[in-house]
Coordinates of C-alpha atoms in Angstrom, one line a residue:
M1 CA -87.8 -91.0 20.3
T2 CA -86.1 -92.6 17.4
Q3 CA -85.8 -90.6 14.1
T4 CA -85.1 -92.2 10.8
Y5 CA -83.1 -90.3 8.1
S6 CA -83.2 -91.1 4.4
V7 CA -80.2 -90.2 2.3
T8 CA -80.7 -90.0 -1.5
R9 CA -77.6 -89.9 -3.8
S10 CA -77.9 -88.4 -7.2
E11 CA -74.6 -90.0 -8.4
P12 CA -73.5 -93.7 -8.1
I13 CA -70.8 -94.5 -5.6
P14 CA -67.5 -94.6 -7.5
V15 CA -65.8 -97.9 -7.9
L16 CA -62.2 -97.8 -6.8
P17 CA -59.7 -99.3 -9.3
K18 CA -58.6 -102.8 -8.4
I19 CA -55.1 -102.8 -6.9
T20 CA -52.9 -105.7 -8.0
Y21 CA -50.1 -106.6 -5.7
R22 CA -47.1 -108.1 -7.3
S23 CA -44.8 -110.3 -5.3
K24 CA -41.3 -109.1 -4.7
E25 CA -40.0 -112.1 -6.6
S26 CA -41.7 -111.0 -9.8
V27 CA -40.4 -107.4 -9.6
R28 CA -37.0 -107.4 -8.0
K29 CA -34.3 -108.6 -10.3
S30 CA -30.6 -107.7 -10.0
I31 CA -27.2 -108.2 -11.4
P32 CA -23.7 -107.7 -9.8
A33 CA -22.2 -104.3 -10.8
V34 CA -19.6 -101.8 -9.9
W35 CA -20.2 -98.0 -10.1
M36 CA -17.0 -96.2 -11.1
R37 CA -15.8 -92.8 -12.0
A38 CA -13.6 -93.1 -15.0
G39 CA -12.1 -89.9 -16.2
T40 CA -14.8 -87.3 -16.2
S41 CA -17.6 -89.8 -16.6
K42 CA -19.4 -92.2 -14.3
G43 CA -21.0 -95.5 -15.1
L44 CA -21.9 -99.1 -14.3
F45 CA -19.2 -101.7 -14.9
I46 CA -20.7 -105.2 -15.5
H47 CA -19.2 -108.6 -16.3
R48 CA -20.4 -109.8 -19.7
H49 CA -21.5 -113.2 -18.3
H50 CA -24.0 -111.5 -15.9
L51 CA -26.0 -110.3 -18.9
P52 CA -28.0 -112.3 -21.5
T53 CA -26.0 -113.8 -24.3
S54 CA -27.9 -111.8 -26.9
T55 CA -27.1 -108.0 -26.8
T56 CA -30.6 -107.3 -28.1
L57 CA -31.9 -108.3 -24.6
W58 CA -29.6 -105.7 -22.8
E59 CA -31.7 -102.6 -23.5
P60 CA -34.6 -103.1 -21.1
I61 CA -32.3 -104.2 -18.3
L62 CA -29.9 -101.2 -18.7
L63 CA -32.7 -98.7 -19.2
S64 CA -34.4 -99.8 -16.0
A65 CA -31.1 -100.0 -14.0
M66 CA -30.2 -96.4 -15.1
G67 CA -33.7 -95.0 -14.7
S68 CA -34.4 -94.3 -18.4
S69 CA -37.3 -96.7 -19.0
T70 CA -39.9 -93.9 -19.0
G71 CA -37.8 -91.3 -20.8
R72 CA -38.0 -88.8 -17.9
S73 CA -34.8 -86.8 -17.8
R74 CA -34.1 -87.0 -14.0
Q75 CA -33.5 -90.8 -14.0
I76 CA -35.0 -90.7 -10.5
D77 CA -36.0 -94.4 -10.6
G78 CA -32.4 -95.7 -11.4
V79 CA -28.8 -95.1 -10.6
G80 CA -28.2 -92.7 -13.6
G81 CA -27.1 -89.1 -12.9
A82 CA -29.4 -87.4 -15.3
S83 CA -26.7 -86.4 -17.8
S84 CA -24.9 -88.1 -20.7
T85 CA -21.6 -88.3 -18.7
T86 CA -23.2 -90.1 -15.8
S87 CA -25.5 -92.5 -17.8
K88 CA -23.0 -94.9 -19.2
V89 CA -22.3 -98.6 -19.0
A90 CA -19.2 -100.8 -19.6
I91 CA -19.6 -104.5 -20.3
V92 CA -16.3 -106.3 -19.6
E93 CA -15.0 -109.8 -20.1
R94 CA -11.7 -111.7 -20.4
S95 CA -10.7 -112.0 -24.0
S96 CA -9.7 -115.0 -26.1
R97 CA -8.2 -112.8 -28.8
P98 CA -4.5 -113.1 -29.3
G99 CA -2.6 -110.3 -27.7
V100 CA -5.7 -108.9 -25.9
D101 CA -6.4 -109.1 -22.1
V102 CA -10.0 -107.9 -21.9
E103 CA -12.8 -106.8 -24.2
Y104 CA -15.3 -104.2 -23.4
T105 CA -18.5 -103.0 -24.9
F106 CA -19.6 -99.4 -24.3
V107 CA -23.3 -98.5 -23.9
Q108 CA -24.5 -95.0 -23.8
V109 CA -27.9 -94.8 -22.1
A110 CA -29.9 -91.8 -23.0
P111 CA -30.8 -89.9 -19.8
D112 CA -34.0 -88.4 -21.3
Q113 CA -35.2 -91.2 -23.7
P114 CA -35.8 -94.9 -23.4
R115 CA -33.0 -95.6 -25.8
I116 CA -29.4 -97.0 -25.7
D117 CA -26.6 -96.3 -28.2
M118 CA -23.8 -98.8 -28.9
T119 CA -22.4 -97.2 -32.1
G120 CA -19.3 -95.7 -30.6
N121 CA -16.8 -95.8 -27.9
C122 CA -16.3 -93.7 -24.7
G123 CA -12.7 -93.0 -23.9
N124 CA -13.4 -91.8 -20.3
I125 CA -15.3 -95.0 -19.5
A126 CA -12.6 -97.0 -21.3
S127 CA -10.0 -95.6 -18.9
G128 CA -11.8 -97.5 -16.1
V129 CA -11.7 -100.8 -17.9
G130 CA -8.1 -101.5 -16.9
P131 CA -8.6 -100.8 -13.2
F132 CA -11.9 -102.8 -13.2
A133 CA -10.2 -105.8 -14.9
L134 CA -7.4 -105.7 -12.4
D135 CA -9.6 -105.5 -9.3
E136 CA -11.9 -108.2 -10.7
G137 CA -9.1 -110.7 -11.4
L138 CA -9.5 -110.6 -15.1
V139 CA -5.8 -110.0 -15.6
S140 CA -2.8 -111.4 -13.7
V141 CA 0.0 -109.3 -12.2
P142 CA 3.6 -110.6 -12.0
E143 CA 4.9 -110.6 -8.4
R144 CA 6.2 -107.2 -7.2
K145 CA 5.1 -105.5 -10.4
K146 CA 4.2 -101.8 -9.7
E147 CA 2.9 -101.0 -13.1
I148 CA 1.4 -103.1 -15.9
D149 CA 0.0 -102.6 -19.4
I150 CA -3.5 -103.9 -19.9
K151 CA -4.5 -104.6 -23.5
V152 CA -8.1 -103.7 -24.2
Y153 CA -10.2 -104.4 -27.2
N154 CA -13.3 -102.2 -27.7
T155 CA -16.0 -104.2 -29.5
N156 CA -18.0 -101.2 -30.6
T157 CA -15.3 -99.9 -32.9
G158 CA -12.8 -102.7 -33.1
Q159 CA -10.1 -100.6 -31.6
H160 CA -7.1 -101.7 -29.5
I161 CA -6.2 -99.7 -26.4
I162 CA -3.3 -100.1 -24.1
E163 CA -3.9 -98.9 -20.6
T164 CA -0.9 -98.4 -18.3
V165 CA -2.1 -98.6 -14.7
Q166 CA -0.4 -98.6 -11.2
V167 CA -0.5 -101.7 -9.0
A168 CA -0.9 -101.8 -5.2
T169 CA 1.1 -104.1 -3.1
D170 CA -1.9 -106.5 -2.9
G171 CA -2.1 -106.7 -6.6
S172 CA -5.2 -104.5 -6.9
F173 CA -5.4 -101.2 -8.8
R174 CA -3.6 -98.4 -6.9
E175 CA -5.9 -95.4 -6.9
D176 CA -3.8 -93.0 -4.8
G177 CA -1.4 -90.6 -6.6
E178 CA -0.6 -87.0 -7.4
Y179 CA -2.1 -86.7 -10.9
A180 CA -5.0 -84.3 -11.4
I181 CA -7.4 -84.0 -14.4
P182 CA -9.7 -81.0 -15.1
G183 CA -13.2 -81.6 -14.1
V184 CA -12.4 -83.9 -11.2
G185 CA -11.4 -82.7 -7.7
G186 CA -8.4 -84.1 -5.9
T187 CA -5.6 -86.3 -7.3
A188 CA -5.1 -89.9 -8.1
S189 CA -2.7 -92.3 -9.9
P190 CA -2.3 -91.6 -13.6
I191 CA -3.8 -94.0 -16.2
K192 CA -2.1 -93.7 -19.6
V193 CA -4.7 -94.6 -22.2
A194 CA -3.1 -95.1 -25.6
F195 CA -5.4 -95.7 -28.7
L196 CA -3.5 -97.8 -31.2
R197 CA -4.1 -96.9 -34.9
P198 CA -7.3 -95.0 -34.0
C199 CA -8.2 -93.8 -37.5
G200 CA -11.2 -95.1 -39.2
S201 CA -12.9 -96.3 -36.0
M202 CA -16.4 -96.4 -37.7
T203 CA -15.8 -95.4 -41.4
G204 CA -12.5 -97.1 -42.1
H205 CA -10.9 -93.8 -43.0
M206 CA -9.5 -90.8 -41.0
F207 CA -11.1 -88.5 -43.6
P208 CA -14.1 -90.4 -45.0
S209 CA -15.2 -87.5 -47.2
G210 CA -11.7 -87.4 -48.8
K211 CA -11.1 -83.8 -47.7
H212 CA -9.2 -82.5 -44.7
Q213 CA -11.7 -79.6 -44.5
E214 CA -14.7 -78.4 -46.4
M215 CA -17.8 -76.2 -46.4
L216 CA -20.8 -78.1 -45.3
T217 CA -24.2 -76.9 -46.4
V218 CA -26.8 -77.2 -43.7
Q219 CA -30.6 -76.8 -43.8
S220 CA -31.1 -75.3 -40.3
R221 CA -34.4 -75.2 -38.5
G222 CA -33.7 -71.7 -37.0
F223 CA -31.1 -70.2 -39.3
G224 CA -32.2 -71.3 -42.8
T225 CA -29.7 -72.6 -45.3
L226 CA -26.1 -71.9 -44.3
S227 CA -22.6 -73.2 -44.9
V228 CA -20.1 -73.9 -42.1
R229 CA -16.4 -74.8 -42.3
V230 CA -15.8 -78.3 -41.0
S231 CA -13.3 -81.1 -40.8
L232 CA -14.9 -84.6 -40.7
V233 CA -12.4 -86.7 -38.8
D234 CA -12.7 -90.3 -37.7
A235 CA -10.1 -91.2 -35.0
A236 CA -11.2 -93.1 -31.9
N237 CA -14.7 -91.7 -32.7
P238 CA -16.0 -89.8 -35.7
F239 CA -16.2 -86.0 -35.0
V240 CA -17.6 -83.1 -36.8
F241 CA -15.1 -80.3 -36.0
V242 CA -16.6 -76.9 -36.8
D243 CA -14.7 -73.6 -37.2
A244 CA -16.3 -71.2 -34.7
A245 CA -15.6 -68.3 -37.1
S246 CA -17.8 -69.8 -39.8
L247 CA -21.0 -69.9 -37.6
P248 CA -23.6 -67.2 -38.1
R249 CA -22.8 -64.2 -36.1
E250 CA -25.9 -64.5 -33.9
A251 CA -25.0 -68.1 -33.3
S252 CA -21.3 -67.6 -32.5
S253 CA -22.2 -65.2 -29.8
A254 CA -24.1 -68.0 -28.0
I255 CA -21.0 -70.3 -27.8
T256 CA -20.3 -69.1 -24.2
D257 CA -23.9 -69.7 -23.3
A258 CA -24.2 -72.9 -25.1
A259 CA -27.4 -74.0 -23.4
D260 CA -29.5 -71.7 -25.6
P261 CA -32.1 -73.9 -27.3
A262 CA -31.8 -72.2 -30.7
F263 CA -28.1 -72.6 -30.6
L264 CA -28.3 -76.3 -29.6
A265 CA -30.8 -76.9 -32.4
L266 CA -28.3 -75.5 -34.9
I267 CA -25.5 -77.7 -33.5
E268 CA -27.7 -80.7 -33.8
D269 CA -28.6 -79.7 -37.4
I270 CA -24.9 -79.5 -38.3
R271 CA -24.2 -82.8 -36.6
Q272 CA -26.9 -84.5 -38.6
H273 CA -25.8 -83.1 -41.9
G274 CA -22.2 -84.1 -41.0
A275 CA -23.4 -87.7 -40.3
V276 CA -24.8 -87.9 -43.8
R277 CA -21.5 -86.5 -45.2
F278 CA -19.6 -89.1 -43.1
G279 CA -21.6 -91.8 -44.7
L280 CA -23.0 -92.8 -41.3
A281 CA -26.6 -92.0 -42.2
E282 CA -28.6 -92.0 -45.5
N283 CA -30.3 -88.7 -44.6
V284 CA -30.8 -86.2 -41.8
Q285 CA -33.9 -88.0 -40.5
A286 CA -31.9 -91.2 -40.1
A287 CA -29.1 -89.2 -38.5
S288 CA -31.5 -87.8 -35.9
Q289 CA -32.2 -91.3 -34.6
V290 CA -28.6 -91.9 -33.6
R291 CA -27.4 -89.2 -31.3
G292 CA -24.2 -90.8 -30.0
T293 CA -22.3 -90.7 -33.3
P294 CA -20.9 -88.8 -35.0
K295 CA -20.0 -86.4 -32.2
I296 CA -19.6 -82.6 -32.7
A297 CA -17.3 -79.9 -31.3
I298 CA -16.6 -76.2 -32.1
L299 CA -13.0 -75.2 -32.5
S300 CA -11.3 -71.8 -31.9
P301 CA -7.7 -70.6 -31.7
A302 CA -6.1 -70.5 -28.3
S303 CA -6.8 -67.2 -26.6
G304 CA -4.3 -65.3 -24.5
N305 CA -0.7 -66.3 -24.1
V306 CA -1.0 -69.4 -21.9
D307 CA 1.9 -71.8 -22.5
G308 CA 1.0 -75.3 -23.5
V309 CA -2.4 -74.5 -25.0
D310 CA -2.7 -75.0 -28.8
I311 CA -6.4 -74.9 -29.5
E312 CA -9.7 -74.4 -27.8
V313 CA -12.8 -76.7 -28.1
K314 CA -16.5 -76.6 -27.1
A315 CA -17.8 -80.2 -27.2
F316 CA -21.4 -81.5 -27.2
S317 CA -22.9 -84.8 -26.1
M318 CA -26.4 -86.2 -26.8
G319 CA -27.7 -82.8 -27.8
K320 CA -26.3 -80.9 -24.8
P321 CA -23.0 -79.0 -24.0
H322 CA -20.3 -81.4 -22.7
P323 CA -19.0 -80.3 -19.3
S324 CA -15.4 -80.9 -20.4
L325 CA -14.3 -83.0 -23.5
Q326 CA -14.8 -86.6 -24.4
L327 CA -11.6 -88.5 -24.2
T328 CA -12.2 -89.8 -27.7
G329 CA -12.6 -86.1 -28.6
A330 CA -9.1 -85.4 -27.2
V331 CA -7.7 -88.3 -29.2
C332 CA -9.5 -87.3 -32.4
L333 CA -8.6 -83.6 -32.0
G334 CA -5.0 -84.5 -31.0
A335 CA -4.6 -86.4 -34.2
A336 CA -6.3 -83.8 -36.4
T337 CA -4.1 -81.0 -34.9
I338 CA -0.9 -82.5 -36.3
I339 CA -2.3 -83.2 -39.8
H340 CA -1.7 -80.4 -42.2
G341 CA -4.8 -79.0 -43.9
T342 CA -7.4 -79.7 -41.2
I343 CA -9.2 -76.9 -39.4
A344 CA -7.5 -78.0 -36.2
W345 CA -4.1 -77.6 -37.8
D346 CA -5.0 -74.1 -39.1
L347 CA -6.3 -72.9 -35.8
A348 CA -3.4 -74.4 -33.8
H349 CA -0.9 -72.6 -36.1
V350 CA -2.5 -69.1 -36.1
K351 CA 0.3 -67.7 -33.9
V352 CA 3.8 -67.3 -35.2
G353 CA 6.3 -69.9 -33.7
K354 CA 3.8 -72.8 -33.7
E355 CA 5.3 -74.4 -36.8
I356 CA 7.4 -76.9 -34.9
P357 CA 5.9 -80.4 -35.3
K358 CA 4.6 -81.8 -32.0
H359 CA 4.1 -85.4 -33.1
G360 CA 6.4 -88.3 -32.4
M361 CA 7.5 -90.8 -35.0
S362 CA 7.6 -94.6 -35.2
L363 CA 9.2 -96.8 -37.8
G364 CA 7.6 -100.2 -37.9
D365 CA 7.3 -101.3 -34.3
H366 CA 10.0 -98.9 -33.0
Q367 CA 9.3 -95.4 -31.8
I368 CA 12.2 -93.1 -33.1
A369 CA 11.0 -89.8 -31.8
G370 CA 8.8 -88.8 -28.8
A371 CA 5.7 -86.7 -29.0
V372 CA 5.3 -83.2 -27.5
P373 CA 1.8 -82.9 -25.9
V374 CA -0.8 -80.9 -27.7
G375 CA -2.7 -78.7 -25.3
I376 CA -6.5 -78.6 -25.7
R377 CA -8.5 -76.2 -23.6
H378 CA -12.1 -77.2 -22.9
S379 CA -14.8 -76.0 -20.6
A380 CA -13.2 -77.5 -17.4
G381 CA -9.5 -77.0 -18.1
V382 CA -6.8 -78.3 -20.4
I383 CA -6.1 -81.9 -21.6
H384 CA -3.0 -83.0 -23.4
A385 CA -2.8 -85.5 -26.2
E386 CA 0.4 -87.2 -27.4
T387 CA 0.3 -88.2 -31.0
V388 CA 2.8 -90.5 -32.7
L389 CA 2.8 -90.8 -36.5
G390 CA 3.9 -94.1 -38.0
I391 CA 5.8 -94.9 -41.2
D392 CA 5.4 -98.4 -42.6
R393 CA 8.0 -100.3 -44.7
K394 CA 6.6 -98.7 -47.9
G395 CA 6.9 -95.2 -46.6
A396 CA 3.1 -94.6 -46.0
I397 CA 2.3 -92.4 -43.0
D398 CA -0.5 -93.0 -40.6
V399 CA -1.4 -92.1 -37.0
D400 CA 0.2 -94.9 -35.0
R401 CA -1.2 -94.0 -31.6
V402 CA -2.6 -91.2 -29.5
A403 CA -2.2 -91.2 -25.7
V404 CA -4.0 -89.2 -23.0
Y405 CA -4.0 -89.5 -19.2
R406 CA -7.0 -90.1 -16.9
T407 CA -7.7 -91.2 -13.4
A408 CA -10.4 -93.5 -12.1
R409 CA -12.0 -94.5 -8.8
R410 CA -14.2 -97.4 -7.6
L411 CA -17.3 -95.8 -6.0
F412 CA -19.4 -98.7 -4.9
E413 CA -20.0 -102.4 -5.6
G414 CA -22.9 -104.7 -5.1
R415 CA -26.1 -105.4 -7.1
V416 CA -28.1 -103.1 -9.3
F417 CA -31.8 -103.7 -9.4
Y418 CA -34.0 -103.5 -12.5
R419 CA -37.6 -104.1 -13.4
P420 CA -38.2 -106.7 -16.2

């Protein structure tokens, strides 16, 4: 016996969304790239001719490649490492400028926002430009030469850098060596990175406010109105150097645990007010839109009796604690430490017996005295900066160069994919 069943639905059958399949050709685009560790940073190194001619077209490509298109902090859909130190790009090309081998443009890709910043330079990434240029055939090496100077021009700041790199027997960059830097395990060949006449990288002056140190009034979101002692120094990159002793007591206790949100908000407030004082922003609202520059760091006198350490620093990058110290931070602080009247000078000369000048001297194009390295202790260890002051024919004194040492390593090469 056959039975018939009747089913009545009170709700309409849902209509599934239409799925649109896109062909691989319309989605997968790529450009040749090299992933390198340079100093204590990592980033993509790309030939300039592999990107669009207009720099305004770079942003969507780099955001997608690094995984920042959606503004999610993990960068899971790209090659970025979810931190400011591992979300960087170097665009390199052979230079036609007289006396320059290669030019490079630095791009900071925000790991947590769909935004790039091209206002400043990155010294760590810069230290990889010489090795990249050598391996990519952008510079020629005289036969049997074991070490060469590569002259680099940074387009972001108009700075000239000389990188002294080691050469392997096949003419490529020799990575192996015995030099170690804090924050990187193992050893490698040293790369001497000398910033020539680094002062005024963005403002045209080492002290754009006209003062070697001053009290900066800050309208803070969490601490109200306060004044902190700062030195606003522009050398390699503009930095707001803050005397740790001038911070509110409840804030200064958070320096060791610098990830505290209230403390980080205060640091950002100081940075933004410093940007206005630098002349880099019209107001704090405008300053909040550019997180890459100026940079900010807290200074303290060297603790203990460790030889070779002159000053201690806690640096920040893109609103978060820096795991070590920006290379441009070492350059800027190295220069500030040997200039009388800055906070860096004061803190480096707290102890008796520190009055001996550590800077070298040059007259015209000739160096007449060598520099003694200034030891800067940061979160990962100690970095040394060698500063040479220059005297021109009229007797005017300026910072001639600041040199620091880095290492670099090529990690992989191939093509990086992005979504248009």
